[in-house]
């Protein structure tokens, strides 16, 4: 568990790993099995993907797995069920997760390209696509011929995935969809004791901070902590909710009509910094935010010395329990070495979460991560690209996503009062098999691309995690970094230096330095590489559009 994330990473890869891990853990791992695959629902009809009596299409596939766990694809019941639903035969070569990228590059170099390739967009995909390794899908992906892909992947994201105006791969995110993952978290019990509602605007929040400081002098109204100098995000998102209310967010590039800039040099950023300076001067921000480490801030939280902060979605549940543990031990309800039972399915007792604190005229921005980090590409050597694309599209029907992600209804999951719940007690965690010795490859064959994410994921999680993630991913104020998927050599070479300059300047201003330092920072940002980055992004933007 982490209090926050130090930088905005390529979201797809990081999030997919985190969530696959969490769900696999809940399911006693993703490779286990039981049951007759014939019990799976009949293959749904969707798009250009009916079997029409055709022989199964053999798909050569390099599949990454955790080799530390037992697994035999020939005994994977859910693999067989997916094959039946899609009328395919997976010709699988297994490779360890840690070796997948290396193995794939060796295959690409030797021209032994799998039929369907899951590949990192940032480097490998772009290199091989321009060499002609993958099928041009530009004219093949559309609402008529691939309705399920069109539903899953917005046109704007397909545009981001293009190279020289052509589409060679379908964006893939994994997890419960791409999007924002932060919550503004407050001690709800403090709000209640002071007769306050959860703030919805920046003005309401300021009033709450002032009242907390007045009523509870030993409590820090707004906490923050330091990140590594020069990382993409400033102070680990500590003040994103304040910046957001001014319509800016540190580090993000912007684009309008093909012209680029960066929020770091936006005049509204100066206004946001002036506001933060005011909060700091009034003792509403932790005086130690610039040097405090994550674990130190957690200690203050658990001890009841912190009112509000920006929180990564998955942490609130555990933090609420830690606060309760501290309070219970302090009151004598729990012994020194005692632990509370699992609280994750209980409503929050101490914390309240919200999505935005709107500023003037309802303005707010929430910095969403890049919508995808990988794509699925079809090898130019596959025997029937159109049929394989139709199979990919069919894999994205709601029914087939339920099958490939969660397994077989009433065996691997069930519906309880309309909500989907996993069934996990039929899998032996040691052998990863069911009583018949079969593996159940839940998530192992979630191979079709999709940005909406695993169907009904929120329902599968405990109440607290469901609430926290739902608030985050449904944040209507999300924006993306306009430099996503664009090329700028100067950005690679100079961005850390520019971010270090930003971090130092912004910290000084918040702690009371003259606001003129912001104007000096803007001039340095432009002259020390920023203007060149903007120029390169504009050129890359035109090239991506095929202009």
mmCIF file with all atom_site columns, C-alpha atoms in Angstrom, residues 442-536:
data_model
loop_
_atom_site.group_PDB
_atom_site.id
_atom_site.type_symbol
_atom_site.label_atom_id
_atom_site.label_alt_id
_atom_site.label_comp_id
_atom_site.label_asym_id
_atom_site.label_entity_id
_atom_site.label_seq_id
_atom_site.pdbx_PDB_ins_code
_atom_site.Cartn_x
_atom_site.Cartn_y
_atom_site.Cartn_z
_atom_site.occupancy
_atom_site.B_iso_or_equiv
_atom_site.pdbx_formal_charge
_atom_site.auth_seq_id
_atom_site.auth_comp_id
_atom_site.auth_asym_id
_atom_site.auth_atom_id
_atom_site.pdbx_PDB_model_num
ATOM 1  C CA . UNK A 1 442 ? -9.216  -16.472 -14.783 1.00 0.00 ? 442 UNK A CA 1
ATOM 2  C CA . UNK A 1 443 ? -7.672  -13.413 -16.470 1.00 0.00 ? 443 UNK A CA 1
ATOM 3  C CA . UNK A 1 444 ? -5.069  -15.607 -18.102 1.00 0.00 ? 444 UNK A CA 1
ATOM 4  C CA . UNK A 1 445 ? -6.930  -15.373 -21.412 1.00 0.00 ? 445 UNK A CA 1
ATOM 5  C CA . UNK A 1 446 ? -8.176  -11.809 -21.154 1.00 0.00 ? 446 UNK A CA 1
ATOM 6  C CA . UNK A 1 447 ? -6.453  -11.225 -24.433 1.00 0.00 ? 447 UNK A CA 1
ATOM 7  C CA . UNK A 1 448 ? -8.835  -8.910  -26.284 1.00 0.00 ? 448 UNK A CA 1
ATOM 8  C CA . UNK A 1 449 ? -8.068  -5.200  -26.019 1.00 0.00 ? 449 UNK A CA 1
ATOM 9  C CA . UNK A 1 450 ? -10.388 -2.883  -24.164 1.00 0.00 ? 450 UNK A CA 1
ATOM 10 C CA . UNK A 1 451 ? -10.259 0.473   -22.417 1.00 0.00 ? 451 UNK A CA 1
ATOM 11 C CA . UNK A 1 452 ? -13.500 0.158   -20.476 1.00 0.00 ? 452 UNK A CA 1
ATOM 12 C CA . UNK A 1 453 ? -11.754 -2.523  -18.453 1.00 0.00 ? 453 UNK A CA 1
ATOM 13 C CA . UNK A 1 454 ? -12.851 -5.699  -16.784 1.00 0.00 ? 454 UNK A CA 1
ATOM 14 C CA . UNK A 1 455 ? -16.640 -5.898  -16.740 1.00 0.00 ? 455 UNK A CA 1
ATOM 15 C CA . UNK A 1 456 ? -18.330 -5.475  -13.348 1.00 0.00 ? 456 UNK A CA 1
ATOM 16 C CA . UNK A 1 457 ? -14.960 -5.052  -11.642 1.00 0.00 ? 457 UNK A CA 1
ATOM 17 C CA . UNK A 1 458 ? -16.248 -2.677  -8.973  1.00 0.00 ? 458 UNK A CA 1
ATOM 18 C CA . UNK A 1 459 ? -18.829 -5.233  -7.863  1.00 0.00 ? 459 UNK A CA 1
ATOM 19 C CA . UNK A 1 460 ? -16.114 -7.812  -7.323  1.00 0.00 ? 460 UNK A CA 1
ATOM 20 C CA . UNK A 1 461 ? -14.220 -5.697  -4.798  1.00 0.00 ? 461 UNK A CA 1
ATOM 21 C CA . UNK A 1 462 ? -14.978 -5.077  -1.100  1.00 0.00 ? 462 UNK A CA 1
ATOM 22 C CA . UNK A 1 463 ? -17.215 -2.111  -0.311  1.00 0.00 ? 463 UNK A CA 1
ATOM 23 C CA . UNK A 1 464 ? -14.519 0.371   0.667   1.00 0.00 ? 464 UNK A CA 1
ATOM 24 C CA . UNK A 1 465 ? -12.372 -0.255  -2.408  1.00 0.00 ? 465 UNK A CA 1
ATOM 25 C CA . UNK A 1 466 ? -15.463 -0.164  -4.613  1.00 0.00 ? 466 UNK A CA 1
ATOM 26 C CA . UNK A 1 467 ? -16.459 3.248   -3.272  1.00 0.00 ? 467 UNK A CA 1
ATOM 27 C CA . UNK A 1 468 ? -12.955 4.707   -3.512  1.00 0.00 ? 468 UNK A CA 1
ATOM 28 C CA . UNK A 1 469 ? -12.328 3.520   -7.068  1.00 0.00 ? 469 UNK A CA 1
ATOM 29 C CA . UNK A 1 470 ? -15.801 4.475   -8.240  1.00 0.00 ? 470 UNK A CA 1
ATOM 30 C CA . UNK A 1 471 ? -15.334 8.065   -7.046  1.00 0.00 ? 471 UNK A CA 1
ATOM 31 C CA . UNK A 1 472 ? -11.941 8.267   -8.753  1.00 0.00 ? 472 UNK A CA 1
ATOM 32 C CA . UNK A 1 473 ? -12.679 6.735   -12.148 1.00 0.00 ? 473 UNK A CA 1
ATOM 33 C CA . UNK A 1 474 ? -15.999 8.551   -12.487 1.00 0.00 ? 474 UNK A CA 1
ATOM 34 C CA . UNK A 1 475 ? -14.392 11.939  -11.917 1.00 0.00 ? 475 UNK A CA 1
ATOM 35 C CA . UNK A 1 476 ? -15.886 14.076  -14.703 1.00 0.00 ? 476 UNK A CA 1
ATOM 36 C CA . UNK A 1 477 ? -13.036 16.594  -14.662 1.00 0.00 ? 477 UNK A CA 1
ATOM 37 C CA . UNK A 1 478 ? -10.339 14.275  -16.038 1.00 0.00 ? 478 UNK A CA 1
ATOM 38 C CA . UNK A 1 479 ? -7.809  15.578  -18.540 1.00 0.00 ? 479 UNK A CA 1
ATOM 39 C CA . UNK A 1 480 ? -4.862  13.966  -20.308 1.00 0.00 ? 480 UNK A CA 1
ATOM 40 C CA . UNK A 1 481 ? -1.347  15.147  -20.962 1.00 0.00 ? 481 UNK A CA 1
ATOM 41 C CA . UNK A 1 482 ? -1.329  16.371  -24.564 1.00 0.00 ? 482 UNK A CA 1
ATOM 42 C CA . UNK A 1 483 ? 2.200   15.022  -25.058 1.00 0.00 ? 483 UNK A CA 1
ATOM 43 C CA . UNK A 1 484 ? 1.055   11.420  -24.614 1.00 0.00 ? 484 UNK A CA 1
ATOM 44 C CA . UNK A 1 485 ? 2.260   9.239   -27.511 1.00 0.00 ? 485 UNK A CA 1
ATOM 45 C CA . UNK A 1 486 ? 4.169   12.084  -29.165 1.00 0.00 ? 486 UNK A CA 1
ATOM 46 C CA . UNK A 1 487 ? 7.912   12.198  -29.812 1.00 0.00 ? 487 UNK A CA 1
ATOM 47 C CA . UNK A 1 488 ? 10.301  14.827  -28.457 1.00 0.00 ? 488 UNK A CA 1
ATOM 48 C CA . UNK A 1 489 ? 14.011  13.997  -28.011 1.00 0.00 ? 489 UNK A CA 1
ATOM 49 C CA . UNK A 1 490 ? 14.466  17.194  -26.010 1.00 0.00 ? 490 UNK A CA 1
ATOM 50 C CA . UNK A 1 491 ? 11.687  16.192  -23.650 1.00 0.00 ? 491 UNK A CA 1
ATOM 51 C CA . UNK A 1 492 ? 13.520  12.951  -22.918 1.00 0.00 ? 492 UNK A CA 1
ATOM 52 C CA . UNK A 1 493 ? 16.809  14.759  -22.427 1.00 0.00 ? 493 UNK A CA 1
ATOM 53 C CA . UNK A 1 494 ? 15.649  17.861  -20.557 1.00 0.00 ? 494 UNK A CA 1
ATOM 54 C CA . UNK A 1 495 ? 12.358  17.178  -18.767 1.00 0.00 ? 495 UNK A CA 1
ATOM 55 C CA . UNK A 1 496 ? 13.869  15.961  -15.502 1.00 0.00 ? 496 UNK A CA 1
ATOM 56 C CA . UNK A 1 497 ? 16.037  19.082  -15.353 1.00 0.00 ? 497 UNK A CA 1
ATOM 57 C CA . UNK A 1 498 ? 12.989  21.286  -15.994 1.00 0.00 ? 498 UNK A CA 1
ATOM 58 C CA . UNK A 1 499 ? 10.939  19.406  -13.415 1.00 0.00 ? 499 UNK A CA 1
ATOM 59 C CA . UNK A 1 500 ? 13.711  19.849  -10.836 1.00 0.00 ? 500 UNK A CA 1
ATOM 60 C CA . UNK A 1 501 ? 13.702  23.562  -11.520 1.00 0.00 ? 501 UNK A CA 1
ATOM 61 C CA . UNK A 1 502 ? 9.920   23.613  -11.163 1.00 0.00 ? 502 UNK A CA 1
ATOM 62 C CA . UNK A 1 503 ? 9.913   21.672  -7.891  1.00 0.00 ? 503 UNK A CA 1
ATOM 63 C CA . UNK A 1 504 ? 12.486  23.945  -6.319  1.00 0.00 ? 504 UNK A CA 1
ATOM 64 C CA . UNK A 1 505 ? 10.776  27.140  -7.456  1.00 0.00 ? 505 UNK A CA 1
ATOM 65 C CA . UNK A 1 506 ? 7.253   26.072  -6.536  1.00 0.00 ? 506 UNK A CA 1
ATOM 66 C CA . UNK A 1 507 ? 8.348   24.894  -3.087  1.00 0.00 ? 507 UNK A CA 1
ATOM 67 C CA . UNK A 1 508 ? 10.068  28.203  -2.403  1.00 0.00 ? 508 UNK A CA 1
ATOM 68 C CA . UNK A 1 509 ? 7.000   30.160  -3.488  1.00 0.00 ? 509 UNK A CA 1
ATOM 69 C CA . UNK A 1 510 ? 4.604   28.093  -1.379  1.00 0.00 ? 510 UNK A CA 1
ATOM 70 C CA . UNK A 1 511 ? 6.863   28.633  1.620   1.00 0.00 ? 511 UNK A CA 1
ATOM 71 C CA . UNK A 1 512 ? 6.842   32.396  1.157   1.00 0.00 ? 512 UNK A CA 1
ATOM 72 C CA . UNK A 1 513 ? 9.265   33.433  -1.616  1.00 0.00 ? 513 UNK A CA 1
ATOM 73 C CA . UNK A 1 514 ? 8.434   36.394  -3.846  1.00 0.00 ? 514 UNK A CA 1
ATOM 74 C CA . UNK A 1 515 ? 5.970   35.490  -6.609  1.00 0.00 ? 515 UNK A CA 1
ATOM 75 C CA . UNK A 1 516 ? 8.365   37.114  -9.088  1.00 0.00 ? 516 UNK A CA 1
ATOM 76 C CA . UNK A 1 517 ? 10.250  33.830  -8.917  1.00 0.00 ? 517 UNK A CA 1
ATOM 77 C CA . UNK A 1 518 ? 7.467   32.302  -11.011 1.00 0.00 ? 518 UNK A CA 1
ATOM 78 C CA . UNK A 1 519 ? 8.151   34.735  -13.870 1.00 0.00 ? 519 UNK A CA 1
ATOM 79 C CA . UNK A 1 520 ? 11.851  33.942  -13.629 1.00 0.00 ? 520 UNK A CA 1
ATOM 80 C CA . UNK A 1 521 ? 11.026  30.241  -13.725 1.00 0.00 ? 521 UNK A CA 1
ATOM 81 C CA . UNK A 1 522 ? 8.919   30.668  -16.874 1.00 0.00 ? 522 UNK A CA 1
ATOM 82 C CA . UNK A 1 523 ? 11.784  32.409  -18.666 1.00 0.00 ? 523 UNK A CA 1
ATOM 83 C CA . UNK A 1 524 ? 14.255  29.689  -17.655 1.00 0.00 ? 524 UNK A CA 1
ATOM 84 C CA . UNK A 1 525 ? 11.798  26.899  -18.560 1.00 0.00 ? 525 UNK A CA 1
ATOM 85 C CA . UNK A 1 526 ? 11.472  28.266  -22.069 1.00 0.00 ? 526 UNK A CA 1
ATOM 86 C CA . UNK A 1 527 ? 15.166  28.954  -22.656 1.00 0.00 ? 527 UNK A CA 1
ATOM 87 C CA . UNK A 1 528 ? 16.495  25.751  -21.088 1.00 0.00 ? 528 UNK A CA 1
ATOM 88 C CA . UNK A 1 529 ? 14.596  23.349  -23.327 1.00 0.00 ? 529 UNK A CA 1
ATOM 89 C CA . UNK A 1 530 ? 10.903  24.045  -22.904 1.00 0.00 ? 530 UNK A CA 1
ATOM 90 C CA . UNK A 1 531 ? 10.452  25.989  -26.138 1.00 0.00 ? 531 UNK A CA 1
ATOM 91 C CA . UNK A 1 532 ? 12.285  23.275  -28.063 1.00 0.00 ? 532 UNK A CA 1
ATOM 92 C CA . UNK A 1 533 ? 10.099  20.564  -26.508 1.00 0.00 ? 533 UNK A CA 1
ATOM 93 C CA . UNK A 1 534 ? 6.977   22.477  -27.557 1.00 0.00 ? 534 UNK A CA 1
ATOM 94 C CA . UNK A 1 535 ? 8.297   22.805  -31.115 1.00 0.00 ? 535 UNK A CA 1
ATOM 95 C CA . UNK A 1 536 ? 9.065   19.071  -31.332 1.00 0.00 ? 536 UNK A CA 1
#
